[in-house]
Short mmCIF file of C-alpha atoms and ligand atoms in Angstrom, two decimals:
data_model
loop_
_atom_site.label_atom_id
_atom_site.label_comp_id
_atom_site.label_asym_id
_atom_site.label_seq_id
_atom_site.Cartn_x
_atom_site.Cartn_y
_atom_site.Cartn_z
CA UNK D 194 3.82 -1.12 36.67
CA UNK D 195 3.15 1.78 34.49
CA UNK D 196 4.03 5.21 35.53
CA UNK D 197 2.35 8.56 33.54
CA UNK D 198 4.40 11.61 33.72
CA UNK D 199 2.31 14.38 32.20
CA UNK D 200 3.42 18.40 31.76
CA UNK D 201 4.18 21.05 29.81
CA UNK D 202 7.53 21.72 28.03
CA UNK D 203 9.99 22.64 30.33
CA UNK D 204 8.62 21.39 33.63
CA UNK D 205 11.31 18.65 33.85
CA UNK D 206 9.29 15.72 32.97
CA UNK D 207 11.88 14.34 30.83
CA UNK D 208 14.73 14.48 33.15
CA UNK D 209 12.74 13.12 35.75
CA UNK D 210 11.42 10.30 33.77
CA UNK D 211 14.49 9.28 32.59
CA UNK D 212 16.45 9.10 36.54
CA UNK D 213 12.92 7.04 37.93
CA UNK D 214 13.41 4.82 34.98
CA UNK D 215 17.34 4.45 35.54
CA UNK D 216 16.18 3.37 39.38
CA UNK D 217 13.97 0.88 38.85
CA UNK D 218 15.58 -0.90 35.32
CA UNK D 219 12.52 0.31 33.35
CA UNK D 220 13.25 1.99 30.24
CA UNK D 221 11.41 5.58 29.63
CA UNK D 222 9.00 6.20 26.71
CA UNK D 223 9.51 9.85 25.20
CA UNK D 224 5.92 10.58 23.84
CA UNK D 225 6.91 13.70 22.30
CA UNK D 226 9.67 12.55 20.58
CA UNK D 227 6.98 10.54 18.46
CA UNK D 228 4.52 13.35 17.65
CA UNK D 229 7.91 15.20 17.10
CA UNK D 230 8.87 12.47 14.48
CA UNK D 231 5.44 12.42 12.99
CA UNK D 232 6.18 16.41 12.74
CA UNK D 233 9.43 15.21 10.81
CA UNK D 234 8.08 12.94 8.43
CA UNK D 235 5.50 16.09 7.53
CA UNK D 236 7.98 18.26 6.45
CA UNK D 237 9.88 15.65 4.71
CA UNK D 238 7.02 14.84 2.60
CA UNK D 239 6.00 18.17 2.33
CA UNK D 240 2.69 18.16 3.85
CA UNK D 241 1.22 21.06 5.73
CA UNK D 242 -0.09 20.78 9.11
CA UNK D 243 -2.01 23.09 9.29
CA UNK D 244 -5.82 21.90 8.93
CA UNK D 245 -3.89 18.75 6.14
CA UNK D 246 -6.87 16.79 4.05
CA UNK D 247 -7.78 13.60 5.57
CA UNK D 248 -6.44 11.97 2.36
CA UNK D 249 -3.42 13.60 2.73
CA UNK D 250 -2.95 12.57 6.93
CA UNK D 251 -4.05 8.82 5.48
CA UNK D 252 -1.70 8.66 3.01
CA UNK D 253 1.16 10.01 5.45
CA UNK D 254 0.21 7.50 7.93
CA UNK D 255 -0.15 4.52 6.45
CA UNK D 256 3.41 5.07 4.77
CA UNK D 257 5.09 6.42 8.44
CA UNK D 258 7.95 3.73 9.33
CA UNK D 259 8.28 4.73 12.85
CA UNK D 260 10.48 2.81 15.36
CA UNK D 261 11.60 2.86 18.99
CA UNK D 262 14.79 1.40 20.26
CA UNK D 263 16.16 1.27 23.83
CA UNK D 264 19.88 1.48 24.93
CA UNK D 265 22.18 2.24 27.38
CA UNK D 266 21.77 5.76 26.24
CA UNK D 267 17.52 5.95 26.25
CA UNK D 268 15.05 6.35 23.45
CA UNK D 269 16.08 6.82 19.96
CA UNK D 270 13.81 7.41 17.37
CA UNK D 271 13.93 6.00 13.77
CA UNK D 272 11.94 7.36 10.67
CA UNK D 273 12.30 5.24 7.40
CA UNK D 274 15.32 3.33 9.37
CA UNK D 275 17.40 6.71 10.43
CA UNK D 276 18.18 7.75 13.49
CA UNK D 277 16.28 11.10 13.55
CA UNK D 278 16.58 11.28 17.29
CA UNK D 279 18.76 14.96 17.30
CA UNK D 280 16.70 16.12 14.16
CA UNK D 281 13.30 16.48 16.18
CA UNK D 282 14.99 18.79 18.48
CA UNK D 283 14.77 21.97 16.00
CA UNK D 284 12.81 24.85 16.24
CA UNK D 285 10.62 23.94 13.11
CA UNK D 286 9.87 20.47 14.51
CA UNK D 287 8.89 21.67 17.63
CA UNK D 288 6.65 23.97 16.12
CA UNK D 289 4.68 21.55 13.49
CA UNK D 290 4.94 19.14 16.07
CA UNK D 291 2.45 21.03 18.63
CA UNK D 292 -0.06 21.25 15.01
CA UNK D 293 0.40 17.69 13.86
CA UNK D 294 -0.52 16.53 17.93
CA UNK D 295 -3.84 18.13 17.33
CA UNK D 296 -5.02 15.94 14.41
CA UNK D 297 -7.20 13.03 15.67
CA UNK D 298 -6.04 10.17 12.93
CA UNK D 299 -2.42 10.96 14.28
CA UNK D 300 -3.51 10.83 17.96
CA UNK D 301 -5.01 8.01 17.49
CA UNK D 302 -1.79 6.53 15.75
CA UNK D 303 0.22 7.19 18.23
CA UNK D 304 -2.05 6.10 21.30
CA UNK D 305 -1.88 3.23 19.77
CA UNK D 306 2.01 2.78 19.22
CA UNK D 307 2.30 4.03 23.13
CA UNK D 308 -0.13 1.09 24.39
CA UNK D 309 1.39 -1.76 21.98
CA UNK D 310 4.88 -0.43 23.44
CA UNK D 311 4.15 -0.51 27.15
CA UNK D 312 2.77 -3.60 26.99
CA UNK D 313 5.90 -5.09 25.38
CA UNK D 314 8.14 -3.45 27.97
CA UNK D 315 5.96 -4.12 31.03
CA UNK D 316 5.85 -7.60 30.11
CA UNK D 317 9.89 -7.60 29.59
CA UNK D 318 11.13 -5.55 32.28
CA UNK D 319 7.81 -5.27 34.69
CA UNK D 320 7.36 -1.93 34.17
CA UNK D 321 7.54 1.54 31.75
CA UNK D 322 7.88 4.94 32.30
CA UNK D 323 5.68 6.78 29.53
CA UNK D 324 5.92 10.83 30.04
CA UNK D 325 3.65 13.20 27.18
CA UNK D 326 0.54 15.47 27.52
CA UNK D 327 -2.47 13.28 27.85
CA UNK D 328 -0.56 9.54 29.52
CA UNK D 329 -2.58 9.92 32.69
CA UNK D 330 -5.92 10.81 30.71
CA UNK D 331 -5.81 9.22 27.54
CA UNK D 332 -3.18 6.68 27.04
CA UNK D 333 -3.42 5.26 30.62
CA UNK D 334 -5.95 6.00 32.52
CA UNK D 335 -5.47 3.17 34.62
CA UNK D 336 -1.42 3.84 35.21
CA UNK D 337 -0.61 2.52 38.87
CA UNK D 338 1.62 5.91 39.23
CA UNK D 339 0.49 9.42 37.66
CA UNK D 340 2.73 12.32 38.06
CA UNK D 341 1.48 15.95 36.60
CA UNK D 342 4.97 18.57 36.85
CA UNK D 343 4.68 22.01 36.17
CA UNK D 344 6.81 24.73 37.04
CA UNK D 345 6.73 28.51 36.26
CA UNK D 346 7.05 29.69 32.82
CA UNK D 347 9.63 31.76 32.69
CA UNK D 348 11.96 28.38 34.81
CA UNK D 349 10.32 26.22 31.95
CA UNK D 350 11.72 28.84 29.04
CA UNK D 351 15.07 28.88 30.93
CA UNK D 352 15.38 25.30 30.70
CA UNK D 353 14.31 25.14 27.15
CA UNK D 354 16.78 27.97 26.06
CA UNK D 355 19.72 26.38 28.26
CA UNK D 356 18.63 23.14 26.32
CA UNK D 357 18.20 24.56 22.46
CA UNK D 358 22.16 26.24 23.24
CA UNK D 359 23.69 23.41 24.22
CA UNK D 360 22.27 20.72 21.67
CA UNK D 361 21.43 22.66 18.90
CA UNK D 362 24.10 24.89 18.23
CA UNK D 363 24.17 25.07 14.78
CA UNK D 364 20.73 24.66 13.76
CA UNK D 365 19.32 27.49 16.16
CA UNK D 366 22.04 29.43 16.84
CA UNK D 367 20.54 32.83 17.24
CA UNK D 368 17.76 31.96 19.07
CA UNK D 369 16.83 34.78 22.13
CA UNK D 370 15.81 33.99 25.12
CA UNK D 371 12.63 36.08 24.16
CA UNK D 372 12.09 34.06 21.56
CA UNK D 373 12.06 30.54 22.99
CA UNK D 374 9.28 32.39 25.85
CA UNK D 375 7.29 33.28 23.19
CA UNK D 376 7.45 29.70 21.38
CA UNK D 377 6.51 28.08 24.65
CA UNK D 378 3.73 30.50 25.68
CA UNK D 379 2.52 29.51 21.99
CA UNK D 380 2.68 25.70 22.04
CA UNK D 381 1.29 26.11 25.50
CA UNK D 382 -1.76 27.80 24.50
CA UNK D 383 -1.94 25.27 21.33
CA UNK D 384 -1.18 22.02 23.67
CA UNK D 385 -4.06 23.26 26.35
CA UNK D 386 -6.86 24.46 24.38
CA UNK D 387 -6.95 21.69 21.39
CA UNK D 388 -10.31 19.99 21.28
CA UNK D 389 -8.61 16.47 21.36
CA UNK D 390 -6.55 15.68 24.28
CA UNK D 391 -5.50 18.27 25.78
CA UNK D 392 -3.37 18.72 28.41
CA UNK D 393 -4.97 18.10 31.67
CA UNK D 394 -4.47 16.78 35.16
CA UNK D 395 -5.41 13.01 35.48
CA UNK D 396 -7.84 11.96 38.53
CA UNK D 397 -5.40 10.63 41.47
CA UNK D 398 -2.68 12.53 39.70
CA UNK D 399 0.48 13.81 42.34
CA UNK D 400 1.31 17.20 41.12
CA UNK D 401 4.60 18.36 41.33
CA UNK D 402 6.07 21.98 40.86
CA UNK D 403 9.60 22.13 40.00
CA UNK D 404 10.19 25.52 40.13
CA UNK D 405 12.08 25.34 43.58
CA UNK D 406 12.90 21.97 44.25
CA UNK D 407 15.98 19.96 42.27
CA UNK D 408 15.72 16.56 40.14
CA UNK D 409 16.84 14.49 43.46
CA UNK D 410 13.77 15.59 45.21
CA UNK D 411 11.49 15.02 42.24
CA UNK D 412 12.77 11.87 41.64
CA UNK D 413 12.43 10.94 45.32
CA UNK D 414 8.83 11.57 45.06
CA UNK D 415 8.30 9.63 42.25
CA UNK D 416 9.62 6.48 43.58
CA UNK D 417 7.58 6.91 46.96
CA UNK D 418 4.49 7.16 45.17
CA UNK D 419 5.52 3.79 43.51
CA UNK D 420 7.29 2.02 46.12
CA UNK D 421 3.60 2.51 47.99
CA UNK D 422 1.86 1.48 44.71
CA UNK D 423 3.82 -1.29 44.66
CA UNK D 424 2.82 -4.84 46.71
CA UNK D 425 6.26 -6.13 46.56
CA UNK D 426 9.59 -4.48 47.08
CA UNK D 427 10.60 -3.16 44.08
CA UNK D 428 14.20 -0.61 44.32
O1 DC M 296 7.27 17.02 24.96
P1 DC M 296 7.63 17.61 23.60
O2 DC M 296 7.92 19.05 23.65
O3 DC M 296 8.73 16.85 22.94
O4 DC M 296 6.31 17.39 22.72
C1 DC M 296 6.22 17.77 21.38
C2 DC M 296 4.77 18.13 21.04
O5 DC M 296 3.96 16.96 21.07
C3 DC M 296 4.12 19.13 21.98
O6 DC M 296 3.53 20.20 21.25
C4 DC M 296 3.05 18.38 22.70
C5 DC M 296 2.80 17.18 21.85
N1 DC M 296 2.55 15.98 22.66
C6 DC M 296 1.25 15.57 22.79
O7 DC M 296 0.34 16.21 22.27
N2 DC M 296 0.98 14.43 23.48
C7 DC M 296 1.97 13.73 24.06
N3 DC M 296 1.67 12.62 24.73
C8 DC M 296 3.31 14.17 23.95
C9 DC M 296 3.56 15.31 23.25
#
């Protein structure tokens, strides 16, 4: 059983995707947090993203020692063996993140991480929850459940700045509201109009707006659509 949650930042596709996977013992793949990583392991090395030489994106790639690792406590992310999963949440990641998830040899990458992942998990636990940009189009086209959220952007900037102050405190402590609306209308903009994989609604996706209804009821959803997708009983 795989399940796509696609959406912009802020629609509540993480927070959803985590409480479906809790339900049905699945564990929940956090696409972003890779091309956030990815973003990471940029800076570290000191590469730009913006328009990087092929050589350069090679290089970066074929040294990137990127791992996943499920607990009671969700995803966490490793680069080079660390635990990098609260570094990725920083203004500056976010932000070379949305440039490094338009370059096609690190799509590609990471496509290909997402598939050989799935299929480990679906095999182990019957099922994955995989939520991103492009899971519905790209990665899984053929995902038994496809979920496209969305919610108004001013909700999805609330969320984000509620987020950013209560995690990031000391890294991006005088962040404005203003500012975090801006960022978002930015990545939006960046994250809909690249040439490769942009954000779009699947075929047979079920669209959900959260701006007015609360995590129980988007939950709820989710499992109907599976619990009808699914020939056995399966919560
Ligand atoms: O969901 P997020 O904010 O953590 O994602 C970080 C960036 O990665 C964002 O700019 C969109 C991009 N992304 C993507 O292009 N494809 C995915 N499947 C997931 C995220």
């Amino acid at each position: 059983m795989i399940i796509a949650i696609d959406g912009p930042a802020g629609s509540g596709k993480s927070t959803t995707a985590r409480a479906v996977a809790e339900q049905l013992g699945y564990v929940y793949v956090d696409t972003g947090a890779m091309y956030r990583t990815v973003a990471l392991a940029f800076i570290r090395n000191g590469v730009s993203a913006e328009s990087p030489s092929a050589g350069k994106v090679r290089g970066l790639l074929a040294n990137l020692r990127l791992d996943m690792r499920f607990g009671p406590d969700g995803m966490r992310i490793f680069l080079d063996d660390q635990d990098v999963t609260g570094d990725i949440r920083t203004r500056q990641v976010t932000e070379v993140a949305s440039r490094v998830a338009a370059i096609p040899q690190v799509r590609e990458r990471m496509v290909q991480e997402q598939r050989r992942l799935a299929g480990i998990q679906e095999k182990e636990r019957g099922g994955v929850v995989l939520e991103g940009r492009d899971i519905g189009t790209i990665v899984f086209p053929d995902a038994d459940v496809k979920v496209f959220m969305d919610a108004s952007e001013e909700m999805r900037a609330r969320r984000r700045y509620e987020e950013l102050q209560g995690k990031d405190k000391e890294k991006d402590s005088n962040v404005s509201f203003q500012d975090v609306l801006s960022d978002i209308r930015a990545r939006d903009e960046r994250d809909v109009s690249r040439r490769l994989s942009p954000l779009r609604k699947a075929e047979g996706t079920i669209e959900i707006d959260t701006s007015n209804i609360n995590l129980h009821e988007q939950v709820a959803m989710v499992i109907r659509a599976v619990r009808e997708r699914a020939n056995r009983p399966i919560v």
